[in-house]
């Protein structure tokens, strides 16, 4: 079992070599967390680790791993499960893979699902027993506002069936997990940013300077919203949502839908 000689809380951040993950690592180091930072690009992680160690005098461990591959995922899972000081897991690693589904290489679709469904599930499963035993800890699963976009086609938004589907999984998984964790002292959050200024857009061939002015958020503001949302007990955190009542309306509609579709008979229009 890994002990924490420093007595500082520790956080594990996936996808820390860029964008929102780097912003989480920087903010958490500033707040006094020791870190385990994970991504594939070891050089970037090592440079970030050096910078954070010298700026904040925290301990930063680099774990270079491909979380879409079972070897990489198992290595990180094992490290996370053994950590007796882990206070926070940020499941952030991800990529867009926007394109018409029939043109999406099936191996890319699998990579998206491995990273944004399987790795999120397995890392969450790995850290929970320890957190529950310690009666403390948090997990932030980075989702997207696109998790809510299933009823919206692709005339304005990118073609994204697999990507948005994985993010919808994250939201439902996180909401239901929180209900199972009530009273344990462990909290989970699905973080649903809109457009954020990171390398994500280049990866999917979108020039982010073409987004309308005023809709692009800085990664540091996403992280601030997430950590503030965690303190507020928000299970779904939507950084740009001014009125939390909007989310309540969606959830009330879901409950009403459930009540109104609870029947053993097929609806009238299906009977002939
Ligand atoms: N930017 C946006 O507009 C936006 C909006 C909503 C949600 N999000 C979500 O925010 C999260 C972070 O994205 P970002 O915007 O910060 O993008 P980013 O700058 O491209 O960073 C993505 C991170 O994920 C890591 N990663 C990708 N594939 C990986 C793999 N197979 N194994 C391990 N790490 C991997 C990358 O590191 P390596 O390449 O070094 O492995 C990188 O650190 C993602 O889950 C994304 O879906 C982004």
PDB file of C-alpha atoms and ligand atoms in Angstrom:
ATOM      1  CA  UNK A   1       0.000   0.000   0.000  1.00  0.00           C
ATOM      2  CA  UNK A   2       1.356   3.433  -0.965  1.00  0.00           C
ATOM      3  CA  UNK A   3       1.705   5.709   2.048  1.00  0.00           C
ATOM      4  CA  UNK A   4       1.760   9.459   2.066  1.00  0.00           C
ATOM      5  CA  UNK A   5       4.931  10.557   3.828  1.00  0.00           C
ATOM      6  CA  UNK A   6       4.108  14.232   3.232  1.00  0.00           C
ATOM      7  CA  UNK A   7       0.579  14.057   4.725  1.00  0.00           C
ATOM      8  CA  UNK A   8      -0.598  16.237   1.872  1.00  0.00           C
ATOM      9  CA  UNK A   9      -3.733  15.086   0.070  1.00  0.00           C
ATOM     10  CA  UNK A  10      -3.069  13.481  -3.294  1.00  0.00           C
ATOM     11  CA  UNK A  11      -4.927  13.806  -6.598  1.00  0.00           C
ATOM     12  CA  UNK A  12      -4.641  11.712  -9.741  1.00  0.00           C
ATOM     13  CA  UNK A  13      -5.346  13.643 -12.937  1.00  0.00           C
ATOM     14  CA  UNK A  14      -5.633  11.883 -16.298  1.00  0.00           C
ATOM     15  CA  UNK A  15      -4.965  13.800 -19.503  1.00  0.00           C
ATOM     16  CA  UNK A  16      -2.694  16.187 -17.593  1.00  0.00           C
ATOM     17  CA  UNK A  17      -0.325  16.841 -20.515  1.00  0.00           C
ATOM     18  CA  UNK A  18      -2.604  19.491 -21.999  1.00  0.00           C
ATOM     19  CA  UNK A  19      -5.687  21.695 -21.659  1.00  0.00           C
ATOM     20  CA  UNK A  20      -8.160  21.107 -18.840  1.00  0.00           C
ATOM     21  CA  UNK A  21      -5.990  18.370 -17.279  1.00  0.00           C
ATOM     22  CA  UNK A  22      -2.963  20.689 -17.059  1.00  0.00           C
ATOM     23  CA  UNK A  23      -5.197  23.376 -15.539  1.00  0.00           C
ATOM     24  CA  UNK A  24      -6.455  20.874 -12.916  1.00  0.00           C
ATOM     25  CA  UNK A  25      -2.881  19.846 -12.091  1.00  0.00           C
ATOM     26  CA  UNK A  26      -1.745  23.473 -11.748  1.00  0.00           C
ATOM     27  CA  UNK A  27      -4.693  24.468  -9.570  1.00  0.00           C
ATOM     28  CA  UNK A  28      -4.448  21.407  -7.334  1.00  0.00           C
ATOM     29  CA  UNK A  29      -0.681  21.883  -6.869  1.00  0.00           C
ATOM     30  CA  UNK A  30      -1.383  25.511  -5.958  1.00  0.00           C
ATOM     31  CA  UNK A  31      -3.940  24.241  -3.419  1.00  0.00           C
ATOM     32  CA  UNK A  32      -1.325  21.955  -1.820  1.00  0.00           C
ATOM     33  CA  UNK A  33      -2.076  18.560  -3.383  1.00  0.00           C
ATOM     34  CA  UNK A  34       0.615  16.055  -4.263  1.00  0.00           C
ATOM     35  CA  UNK A  35      -0.138  14.740  -7.734  1.00  0.00           C
ATOM     36  CA  UNK A  36      -0.039  11.711  -9.962  1.00  0.00           C
ATOM     37  CA  UNK A  37      -0.278  12.962 -13.529  1.00  0.00           C
ATOM     38  CA  UNK A  38      -1.189  10.622 -16.373  1.00  0.00           C
ATOM     39  CA  UNK A  39      -1.137  10.906 -20.184  1.00  0.00           C
ATOM     40  CA  UNK A  40       0.776   9.356 -23.088  1.00  0.00           C
ATOM     41  CA  UNK A  41       3.280  12.204 -23.685  1.00  0.00           C
ATOM     42  CA  UNK A  42       5.886  11.619 -20.989  1.00  0.00           C
ATOM     43  CA  UNK A  43       8.002  14.650 -22.002  1.00  0.00           C
ATOM     44  CA  UNK A  44       5.115  17.014 -21.390  1.00  0.00           C
ATOM     45  CA  UNK A  45       4.252  15.379 -18.065  1.00  0.00           C
ATOM     46  CA  UNK A  46       7.872  15.588 -16.907  1.00  0.00           C
ATOM     47  CA  UNK A  47       8.117  19.238 -17.810  1.00  0.00           C
ATOM     48  CA  UNK A  48       4.829  19.985 -15.991  1.00  0.00           C
ATOM     49  CA  UNK A  49       5.995  17.972 -12.958  1.00  0.00           C
ATOM     50  CA  UNK A  50       9.267  19.956 -12.788  1.00  0.00           C
ATOM     51  CA  UNK A  51       7.425  23.251 -13.045  1.00  0.00           C
ATOM     52  CA  UNK A  52       4.841  22.369 -10.352  1.00  0.00           C
ATOM     53  CA  UNK A  53       7.420  20.933  -7.973  1.00  0.00           C
ATOM     54  CA  UNK A  54       9.541  24.069  -8.140  1.00  0.00           C
ATOM     55  CA  UNK A  55       6.597  26.510  -7.949  1.00  0.00           C
ATOM     56  CA  UNK A  56       4.573  24.825  -5.193  1.00  0.00           C
ATOM     57  CA  UNK A  57       6.945  22.388  -3.435  1.00  0.00           C
ATOM     58  CA  UNK A  58       4.545  19.493  -3.915  1.00  0.00           C
ATOM     59  CA  UNK A  59       5.437  15.967  -5.005  1.00  0.00           C
ATOM     60  CA  UNK A  60       4.441  15.114  -8.562  1.00  0.00           C
ATOM     61  CA  UNK A  61       4.613  11.567  -9.896  1.00  0.00           C
ATOM     62  CA  UNK A  62       4.578  11.037 -13.653  1.00  0.00           C
ATOM     63  CA  UNK A  63       2.746   8.001 -14.976  1.00  0.00           C
ATOM     64  CA  UNK A  64       2.968   7.787 -18.772  1.00  0.00           C
ATOM     65  CA  UNK A  65       0.221   5.461 -19.983  1.00  0.00           C
ATOM     66  CA  UNK A  66      -2.201   4.998 -22.837  1.00  0.00           C
ATOM     67  CA  UNK A  67      -5.545   4.649 -21.067  1.00  0.00           C
ATOM     68  CA  UNK A  68      -7.240   3.293 -24.174  1.00  0.00           C
ATOM     69  CA  UNK A  69      -5.029   0.180 -23.984  1.00  0.00           C
ATOM     70  CA  UNK A  70      -5.547  -2.461 -21.339  1.00  0.00           C
ATOM     71  CA  UNK A  71      -1.881  -2.543 -20.188  1.00  0.00           C
ATOM     72  CA  UNK A  72      -1.782   1.218 -19.636  1.00  0.00           C
ATOM     73  CA  UNK A  73      -5.156   1.258 -17.940  1.00  0.00           C
ATOM     74  CA  UNK A  74      -4.290  -1.649 -15.607  1.00  0.00           C
ATOM     75  CA  UNK A  75      -1.030   0.085 -14.554  1.00  0.00           C
ATOM     76  CA  UNK A  76      -2.858   3.276 -13.583  1.00  0.00           C
ATOM     77  CA  UNK A  77      -5.704   1.357 -11.948  1.00  0.00           C
ATOM     78  CA  UNK A  78      -3.257  -0.555  -9.758  1.00  0.00           C
ATOM     79  CA  UNK A  79      -1.395   2.615  -8.744  1.00  0.00           C
ATOM     80  CA  UNK A  80      -4.692   4.362  -7.906  1.00  0.00           C
ATOM     81  CA  UNK A  81      -6.158   1.438  -5.971  1.00  0.00           C
ATOM     82  CA  UNK A  82      -3.061   1.124  -3.771  1.00  0.00           C
ATOM     83  CA  UNK A  83      -2.926   4.800  -2.830  1.00  0.00           C
ATOM     84  CA  UNK A  84      -4.026   5.359   0.750  1.00  0.00           C
ATOM     85  CA  UNK A  85      -3.841   9.157   0.432  1.00  0.00           C
ATOM     86  CA  UNK A  86      -5.853   9.620  -2.732  1.00  0.00           C
ATOM     87  CA  UNK A  87      -8.434  12.358  -2.112  1.00  0.00           C
ATOM     88  CA  UNK A  88      -9.330  13.198  -5.685  1.00  0.00           C
ATOM     89  CA  UNK A  89      -9.498  11.401  -9.015  1.00  0.00           C
ATOM     90  CA  UNK A  90     -10.007  13.527 -12.120  1.00  0.00           C
ATOM     91  CA  UNK A  91     -11.015  11.352 -15.081  1.00  0.00           C
ATOM     92  CA  UNK A  92     -10.277  13.960 -17.721  1.00  0.00           C
ATOM     93  CA  UNK A  93      -8.395  12.278 -20.613  1.00  0.00           C
ATOM     94  CA  UNK A  94     -10.398  12.414 -23.814  1.00  0.00           C
ATOM     95  CA  UNK A  95     -10.550  13.478 -27.444  1.00  0.00           C
ATOM     96  CA  UNK A  96     -13.256  14.496 -29.903  1.00  0.00           C
ATOM     97  CA  UNK A  97     -13.216  12.086 -32.839  1.00  0.00           C
ATOM     98  CA  UNK A  98     -15.869  14.251 -34.503  1.00  0.00           C
ATOM     99  CA  UNK A  99     -16.933  12.916 -37.884  1.00  0.00           C
ATOM    100  CA  UNK A 100     -19.846  11.143 -39.540  1.00  0.00           C
ATOM    101  CA  UNK A 101     -20.168   7.797 -37.778  1.00  0.00           C
ATOM    102  CA  UNK A 102     -19.890   5.752 -40.990  1.00  0.00           C
ATOM    103  CA  UNK A 103     -16.570   7.462 -41.730  1.00  0.00           C
ATOM    104  CA  UNK A 104     -15.188   7.040 -38.206  1.00  0.00           C
ATOM    105  CA  UNK A 105     -12.541   4.310 -38.202  1.00  0.00           C
ATOM    106  CA  UNK A 106     -13.986   1.566 -35.972  1.00  0.00           C
ATOM    107  CA  UNK A 107     -10.652   1.437 -34.139  1.00  0.00           C
ATOM    108  CA  UNK A 108     -11.039   5.162 -33.313  1.00  0.00           C
ATOM    109  CA  UNK A 109     -14.574   4.526 -32.079  1.00  0.00           C
ATOM    110  CA  UNK A 110     -13.207   1.775 -29.853  1.00  0.00           C
ATOM    111  CA  UNK A 111     -10.437   4.092 -28.592  1.00  0.00           C
ATOM    112  CA  UNK A 112     -13.053   6.723 -27.686  1.00  0.00           C
ATOM    113  CA  UNK A 113     -15.159   4.184 -25.823  1.00  0.00           C
ATOM    114  CA  UNK A 114     -12.103   2.690 -24.101  1.00  0.00           C
ATOM    115  CA  UNK A 115     -10.955   6.104 -22.932  1.00  0.00           C
ATOM    116  CA  UNK A 116     -14.235   7.826 -22.132  1.00  0.00           C
ATOM    117  CA  UNK A 117     -16.287   4.872 -20.885  1.00  0.00           C
ATOM    118  CA  UNK A 118     -14.033   1.957 -19.907  1.00  0.00           C
ATOM    119  CA  UNK A 119     -11.148   3.916 -18.332  1.00  0.00           C
ATOM    120  CA  UNK A 120     -13.574   6.199 -16.458  1.00  0.00           C
ATOM    121  CA  UNK A 121     -15.454   3.158 -15.136  1.00  0.00           C
ATOM    122  CA  UNK A 122     -12.398   1.112 -14.167  1.00  0.00           C
ATOM    123  CA  UNK A 123     -10.477   3.968 -12.525  1.00  0.00           C
ATOM    124  CA  UNK A 124     -13.585   4.955 -10.571  1.00  0.00           C
ATOM    125  CA  UNK A 125     -14.035   1.343  -9.492  1.00  0.00           C
ATOM    126  CA  UNK A 126     -10.361   1.153  -8.496  1.00  0.00           C
ATOM    127  CA  UNK A 127     -10.383   4.154  -6.144  1.00  0.00           C
ATOM    128  CA  UNK A 128     -13.814   3.827  -4.533  1.00  0.00           C
ATOM    129  CA  UNK A 129     -13.168   1.049  -1.991  1.00  0.00           C
ATOM    130  CA  UNK A 130     -10.303   3.053  -0.421  1.00  0.00           C
ATOM    131  CA  UNK A 131     -12.262   6.307  -0.447  1.00  0.00           C
ATOM    132  CA  UNK A 132     -15.304   4.646   1.096  1.00  0.00           C
ATOM    133  CA  UNK A 133     -13.142   3.034   3.800  1.00  0.00           C
ATOM    134  CA  UNK A 134     -11.565   6.433   4.576  1.00  0.00           C
ATOM    135  CA  UNK A 135     -15.031   8.077   4.417  1.00  0.00           C
ATOM    136  CA  UNK A 136     -13.687  10.839   2.163  1.00  0.00           C
ATOM    137  CA  UNK A 137     -12.768  11.564  -1.406  1.00  0.00           C
ATOM    138  CA  UNK A 138     -14.063  12.942  -4.682  1.00  0.00           C
ATOM    139  CA  UNK A 139     -14.157  11.891  -8.308  1.00  0.00           C
ATOM    140  CA  UNK A 140     -14.584  14.375 -11.137  1.00  0.00           C
ATOM    141  CA  UNK A 141     -15.526  12.804 -14.470  1.00  0.00           C
ATOM    142  CA  UNK A 142     -15.032  15.242 -17.317  1.00  0.00           C
ATOM    143  CA  UNK A 143     -18.069  15.062 -19.550  1.00  0.00           C
ATOM    144  CA  UNK A 144     -19.354  17.742 -21.943  1.00  0.00           C
ATOM    145  CA  UNK A 145     -22.345  19.947 -22.586  1.00  0.00           C
ATOM    146  CA  UNK A 146     -22.728  17.720 -25.675  1.00  0.00           C
ATOM    147  CA  UNK A 147     -23.949  14.950 -23.346  1.00  0.00           C
ATOM    148  CA  UNK A 148     -27.266  16.828 -23.504  1.00  0.00           C
ATOM    149  CA  UNK A 149     -27.264  17.158 -27.303  1.00  0.00           C
ATOM    150  CA  UNK A 150     -28.861  13.853 -28.368  1.00  0.00           C
ATOM    151  CA  UNK A 151     -32.007  15.539 -29.675  1.00  0.00           C
ATOM    152  CA  UNK A 152     -30.027  18.091 -31.672  1.00  0.00           C
ATOM    153  CA  UNK A 153     -28.810  17.059 -35.117  1.00  0.00           C
ATOM    154  CA  UNK A 154     -25.605  18.182 -36.662  1.00  0.00           C
ATOM    155  CA  UNK A 155     -26.546  21.255 -38.678  1.00  0.00           C
ATOM    156  CA  UNK A 156     -24.782  23.587 -36.242  1.00  0.00           C
ATOM    157  CA  UNK A 157     -22.932  21.154 -34.020  1.00  0.00           C
ATOM    158  CA  UNK A 158     -20.247  18.689 -35.202  1.00  0.00           C
ATOM    159  CA  UNK A 159     -21.060  15.092 -36.118  1.00  0.00           C
ATOM    160  CA  UNK A 160     -20.384  13.378 -32.841  1.00  0.00           C
ATOM    161  CA  UNK A 161     -22.523  10.263 -32.221  1.00  0.00           C
ATOM    162  CA  UNK A 162     -19.829   8.226 -30.468  1.00  0.00           C
ATOM    163  CA  UNK A 163     -18.232  11.147 -28.605  1.00  0.00           C
ATOM    164  CA  UNK A 164     -21.529  12.544 -27.294  1.00  0.00           C
ATOM    165  CA  UNK A 165     -22.717   9.003 -26.502  1.00  0.00           C
ATOM    166  CA  UNK A 166     -19.703   8.413 -24.260  1.00  0.00           C
ATOM    167  CA  UNK A 167     -20.303  11.710 -22.478  1.00  0.00           C
ATOM    168  CA  UNK A 168     -23.984  10.831 -21.935  1.00  0.00           C
ATOM    169  CA  UNK A 169     -22.739   7.594 -20.362  1.00  0.00           C
ATOM    170  CA  UNK A 170     -20.532   9.636 -18.007  1.00  0.00           C
ATOM    171  CA  UNK A 171     -23.479  11.777 -16.879  1.00  0.00           C
ATOM    172  CA  UNK A 172     -25.849   8.888 -16.163  1.00  0.00           C
ATOM    173  CA  UNK A 173     -23.092   6.805 -14.570  1.00  0.00           C
ATOM    174  CA  UNK A 174     -22.055   9.677 -12.310  1.00  0.00           C
ATOM    175  CA  UNK A 175     -25.594  10.618 -11.263  1.00  0.00           C
ATOM    176  CA  UNK A 176     -26.500   7.053 -10.354  1.00  0.00           C
ATOM    177  CA  UNK A 177     -23.185   6.460  -8.632  1.00  0.00           C
ATOM    178  CA  UNK A 178     -23.743   9.527  -6.433  1.00  0.00           C
ATOM    179  CA  UNK A 179     -27.068   8.116  -5.327  1.00  0.00           C
ATOM    180  CA  UNK A 180     -25.311   4.862  -4.325  1.00  0.00           C
ATOM    181  CA  UNK A 181     -22.650   6.832  -2.436  1.00  0.00           C
ATOM    182  CA  UNK A 182     -25.043   8.926  -0.338  1.00  0.00           C
ATOM    183  CA  UNK A 183     -23.792   9.021   3.271  1.00  0.00           C
ATOM    184  CA  UNK A 184     -20.346   7.550   2.502  1.00  0.00           C
ATOM    185  CA  UNK A 185     -18.466  10.870   2.534  1.00  0.00           C
ATOM    186  CA  UNK A 186     -17.450  10.317  -1.115  1.00  0.00           C
ATOM    187  CA  UNK A 187     -18.683  12.698  -3.807  1.00  0.00           C
ATOM    188  CA  UNK A 188     -18.749  12.434  -7.575  1.00  0.00           C
ATOM    189  CA  UNK A 189     -19.270  15.029 -10.256  1.00  0.00           C
ATOM    190  CA  UNK A 190     -19.830  15.012 -14.012  1.00  0.00           C
ATOM    191  CA  UNK A 191     -18.224  18.195 -15.313  1.00  0.00           C
ATOM    192  CA  UNK A 192     -19.900  19.436 -18.509  1.00  0.00           C
ATOM    193  CA  UNK A 193     -17.960  22.268 -20.162  1.00  0.00           C
ATOM    194  CA  UNK A 194     -18.940  23.911 -23.438  1.00  0.00           C
ATOM    195  CA  UNK A 195     -16.154  25.082 -25.755  1.00  0.00           C
ATOM    196  CA  UNK A 196     -12.824  25.366 -23.918  1.00  0.00           C
ATOM    197  CA  UNK A 197      -9.581  26.856 -25.250  1.00  0.00           C
ATOM    198  CA  UNK A 198      -7.393  23.724 -25.444  1.00  0.00           C
ATOM    199  CA  UNK A 199      -5.711  21.506 -28.044  1.00  0.00           C
ATOM    200  CA  UNK A 200      -8.928  19.466 -28.328  1.00  0.00           C
ATOM    201  CA  UNK A 201     -10.129  21.456 -31.366  1.00  0.00           C
ATOM    202  CA  UNK A 202      -6.912  21.094 -33.392  1.00  0.00           C
ATOM    203  CA  UNK A 203      -7.099  17.347 -32.812  1.00  0.00           C
ATOM    204  CA  UNK A 204     -10.456  17.255 -34.609  1.00  0.00           C
ATOM    205  CA  UNK A 205      -9.402  19.719 -37.320  1.00  0.00           C
ATOM    206  CA  UNK A 206     -11.428  22.701 -36.042  1.00  0.00           C
ATOM    207  CA  UNK A 207      -9.855  26.157 -35.998  1.00  0.00           C
ATOM    208  CA  UNK A 208     -10.971  27.360 -32.551  1.00  0.00           C
ATOM    209  CA  UNK A 209     -10.571  31.021 -33.597  1.00  0.00           C
ATOM    210  CA  UNK A 210     -13.702  30.483 -35.726  1.00  0.00           C
ATOM    211  CA  UNK A 211     -15.978  29.989 -32.702  1.00  0.00           C
ATOM    212  CA  UNK A 212     -18.207  33.006 -32.030  1.00  0.00           C
ATOM    213  CA  UNK A 213     -16.653  35.532 -29.664  1.00  0.00           C
ATOM    214  CA  UNK A 214     -17.657  35.042 -26.058  1.00  0.00           C
ATOM    215  CA  UNK A 215     -18.436  31.315 -26.092  1.00  0.00           C
ATOM    216  CA  UNK A 216     -14.917  29.996 -25.512  1.00  0.00           C
ATOM    217  CA  UNK A 217     -13.969  29.400 -21.869  1.00  0.00           C
ATOM    218  CA  UNK A 218     -10.450  29.252 -20.443  1.00  0.00           C
ATOM    219  CA  UNK A 219      -9.491  25.882 -18.866  1.00  0.00           C
ATOM    220  CA  UNK A 220      -8.666  27.587 -15.543  1.00  0.00           C
ATOM    221  CA  UNK A 221     -12.269  28.868 -15.322  1.00  0.00           C
ATOM    222  CA  UNK A 222     -13.602  25.343 -15.993  1.00  0.00           C
ATOM    223  CA  UNK A 223     -11.466  24.027 -13.122  1.00  0.00           C
ATOM    224  CA  UNK A 224     -12.563  26.829 -10.785  1.00  0.00           C
ATOM    225  CA  UNK A 225     -16.230  26.042 -11.572  1.00  0.00           C
ATOM    226  CA  UNK A 226     -15.700  22.319 -11.025  1.00  0.00           C
ATOM    227  CA  UNK A 227     -14.048  22.710  -7.621  1.00  0.00           C
ATOM    228  CA  UNK A 228     -16.617  25.304  -6.523  1.00  0.00           C
ATOM    229  CA  UNK A 229     -19.393  22.993  -7.795  1.00  0.00           C
ATOM    230  CA  UNK A 230     -17.956  20.130  -5.757  1.00  0.00           C
ATOM    231  CA  UNK A 231     -18.178  22.284  -2.615  1.00  0.00           C
ATOM    232  CA  UNK A 232     -21.783  23.131  -3.525  1.00  0.00           C
ATOM    233  CA  UNK A 233     -22.565  19.409  -3.874  1.00  0.00           C
ATOM    234  CA  UNK A 234     -23.373  19.695  -7.597  1.00  0.00           C
ATOM    235  CA  UNK A 235     -23.349  16.240  -9.209  1.00  0.00           C
ATOM    236  CA  UNK A 236     -23.739  17.728 -12.676  1.00  0.00           C
ATOM    237  CA  UNK A 237     -21.583  20.844 -13.003  1.00  0.00           C
ATOM    238  CA  UNK A 238     -22.108  23.007 -16.072  1.00  0.00           C
ATOM    239  CA  UNK A 239     -19.589  25.835 -15.813  1.00  0.00           C
ATOM    240  CA  UNK A 240     -21.472  28.307 -18.029  1.00  0.00           C
ATOM    241  CA  UNK A 241     -24.962  27.616 -16.605  1.00  0.00           C
ATOM    242  CA  UNK A 242     -26.063  30.765 -14.789  1.00  0.00           C
ATOM    243  CA  UNK A 243     -29.442  29.367 -13.674  1.00  0.00           C
ATOM    244  CA  UNK A 244     -29.269  25.935 -11.954  1.00  0.00           C
ATOM    245  CA  UNK A 245     -33.067  25.814 -12.374  1.00  0.00           C
ATOM    246  CA  UNK A 246     -32.483  24.810 -16.036  1.00  0.00           C
ATOM    247  CA  UNK A 247     -31.036  21.503 -14.901  1.00  0.00           C
ATOM    248  CA  UNK A 248     -33.833  21.018 -12.365  1.00  0.00           C
ATOM    249  CA  UNK A 249     -36.326  21.416 -15.237  1.00  0.00           C
ATOM    250  CA  UNK A 250     -34.615  18.652 -17.234  1.00  0.00           C
ATOM    251  CA  UNK A 251     -34.589  16.371 -14.192  1.00  0.00           C
ATOM    252  CA  UNK A 252     -38.253  17.082 -13.415  1.00  0.00           C
ATOM    253  CA  UNK A 253     -39.129  16.277 -17.055  1.00  0.00           C
ATOM    254  CA  UNK A 254     -37.267  12.975 -16.741  1.00  0.00           C
ATOM    255  CA  UNK A 255     -39.207  12.054 -13.590  1.00  0.00           C
ATOM    256  CA  UNK A 256     -42.529  13.004 -15.226  1.00  0.00           C
ATOM    257  CA  UNK A 257     -41.586  10.993 -18.318  1.00  0.00           C
ATOM    258  CA  UNK A 258     -40.908   8.001 -16.088  1.00  0.00           C
ATOM    259  CA  UNK A 259     -44.297   8.282 -14.380  1.00  0.00           C
ATOM    260  CA  UNK A 260     -46.161   8.690 -17.683  1.00  0.00           C
ATOM    261  CA  UNK A 261     -44.508   5.724 -19.418  1.00  0.00           C
ATOM    262  CA  UNK A 262     -45.053   3.228 -16.603  1.00  0.00           C
ATOM    263  CA  UNK A 263     -47.568   0.858 -18.146  1.00  0.00           C
ATOM    264  CA  UNK A 264     -47.907  -2.761 -19.213  1.00  0.00           C
ATOM    265  CA  UNK A 265     -49.824  -1.820 -22.397  1.00  0.00           C
ATOM    266  CA  UNK A 266     -48.292  -0.553 -25.594  1.00  0.00           C
ATOM    267  CA  UNK A 267     -49.328   2.972 -26.582  1.00  0.00           C
ATOM    268  CA  UNK A 268     -52.382   3.377 -28.799  1.00  0.00           C
ATOM    269  CA  UNK A 269     -50.404   4.288 -31.944  1.00  0.00           C
ATOM    270  CA  UNK A 270     -48.531   0.972 -31.812  1.00  0.00           C
ATOM    271  CA  UNK A 271     -51.653  -1.190 -31.622  1.00  0.00           C
ATOM    272  CA  UNK A 272     -52.615  -1.415 -35.293  1.00  0.00           C
TER     273      UNK A 272
HETATM  274  N1  LIG B   1     -11.976  21.594 -25.103  1.00  0.00           N
HETATM  275  C1  LIG B   1     -13.286  21.537 -25.140  1.00  0.00           C
HETATM  276  O1  LIG B   1     -13.947  22.359 -25.828  1.00  0.00           O
HETATM  277  C2  LIG B   1     -14.009  20.502 -24.327  1.00  0.00           C
HETATM  278  C3  LIG B   1     -15.392  20.663 -24.138  1.00  0.00           C
HETATM  279  C4  LIG B   1     -16.083  19.739 -23.379  1.00  0.00           C
HETATM  280  C5  LIG B   1     -15.412  18.657 -22.826  1.00  0.00           C
HETATM  281  N2  LIG B   1     -14.081  18.510 -23.036  1.00  0.00           N
HETATM  282  C6  LIG B   1     -13.419  17.336 -22.426  1.00  0.00           C
HETATM  283  O2  LIG B   1     -12.338  17.776 -21.637  1.00  0.00           O
HETATM  284  C7  LIG B   1     -11.392  16.716 -21.492  1.00  0.00           C
HETATM  285  C8  LIG B   1     -10.001  17.275 -21.699  1.00  0.00           C
HETATM  286  O3  LIG B   1      -9.886  17.738 -23.029  1.00  0.00           O
HETATM  287  P1  LIG B   1      -9.085  19.063 -23.399  1.00  0.00           P
HETATM  288  O4  LIG B   1     -10.065  20.005 -23.957  1.00  0.00           O
HETATM  289  O5  LIG B   1      -8.224  19.503 -22.295  1.00  0.00           O
HETATM  290  O6  LIG B   1      -8.236  18.510 -24.642  1.00  0.00           O
HETATM  291  P2  LIG B   1      -6.682  18.372 -24.890  1.00  0.00           P
HETATM  292  O7  LIG B   1      -6.001  19.668 -24.655  1.00  0.00           O
HETATM  293  O8  LIG B   1      -6.564  17.763 -26.250  1.00  0.00           O
HETATM  294  O9  LIG B   1      -6.213  17.322 -23.779  1.00  0.00           O
HETATM  295  C9  LIG B   1      -6.586  15.965 -23.835  1.00  0.00           C
HETATM  296  C10 LIG B   1      -5.739  15.194 -22.832  1.00  0.00           C
HETATM  297  O10 LIG B   1      -6.147  13.803 -22.868  1.00  0.00           O
HETATM  298  C11 LIG B   1      -4.968  13.003 -22.992  1.00  0.00           C
HETATM  299  N3  LIG B   1      -5.266  11.768 -23.688  1.00  0.00           N
HETATM  300  C12 LIG B   1      -5.857  11.614 -24.916  1.00  0.00           C
HETATM  301  N4  LIG B   1      -5.895  10.319 -25.256  1.00  0.00           N
HETATM  302  C13 LIG B   1      -5.303   9.631 -24.235  1.00  0.00           C
HETATM  303  C14 LIG B   1      -5.031   8.259 -24.007  1.00  0.00           C
HETATM  304  N5  LIG B   1      -5.346   7.325 -24.922  1.00  0.00           N
HETATM  305  N6  LIG B   1      -4.441   7.894 -22.852  1.00  0.00           N
HETATM  306  C15 LIG B   1      -4.095   8.832 -21.928  1.00  0.00           C
HETATM  307  N7  LIG B   1      -4.330  10.156 -22.093  1.00  0.00           N
HETATM  308  C16 LIG B   1      -4.911  10.540 -23.232  1.00  0.00           C
HETATM  309  C17 LIG B   1      -3.989  13.884 -23.771  1.00  0.00           C
HETATM  310  O11 LIG B   1      -2.655  13.502 -23.490  1.00  0.00           O
HETATM  311  P3  LIG B   1      -1.662  12.678 -24.440  1.00  0.00           P
HETATM  312  O12 LIG B   1      -1.966  13.043 -25.853  1.00  0.00           O
HETATM  313  O13 LIG B   1      -0.313  13.112 -23.968  1.00  0.00           O
HETATM  314  O14 LIG B   1      -1.939  11.249 -24.124  1.00  0.00           O
HETATM  315  C18 LIG B   1      -4.265  15.246 -23.147  1.00  0.00           C
HETATM  316  O15 LIG B   1      -3.548  15.384 -21.946  1.00  0.00           O
HETATM  317  C19 LIG B   1     -11.814  15.634 -22.496  1.00  0.00           C
HETATM  318  O16 LIG B   1     -12.469  14.585 -21.801  1.00  0.00           O
HETATM  319  C20 LIG B   1     -12.794  16.353 -23.415  1.00  0.00           C
HETATM  320  O17 LIG B   1     -13.758  15.471 -23.954  1.00  0.00           O
HETATM  321  C21 LIG B   1     -13.357  19.399 -23.770  1.00  0.00           C
END
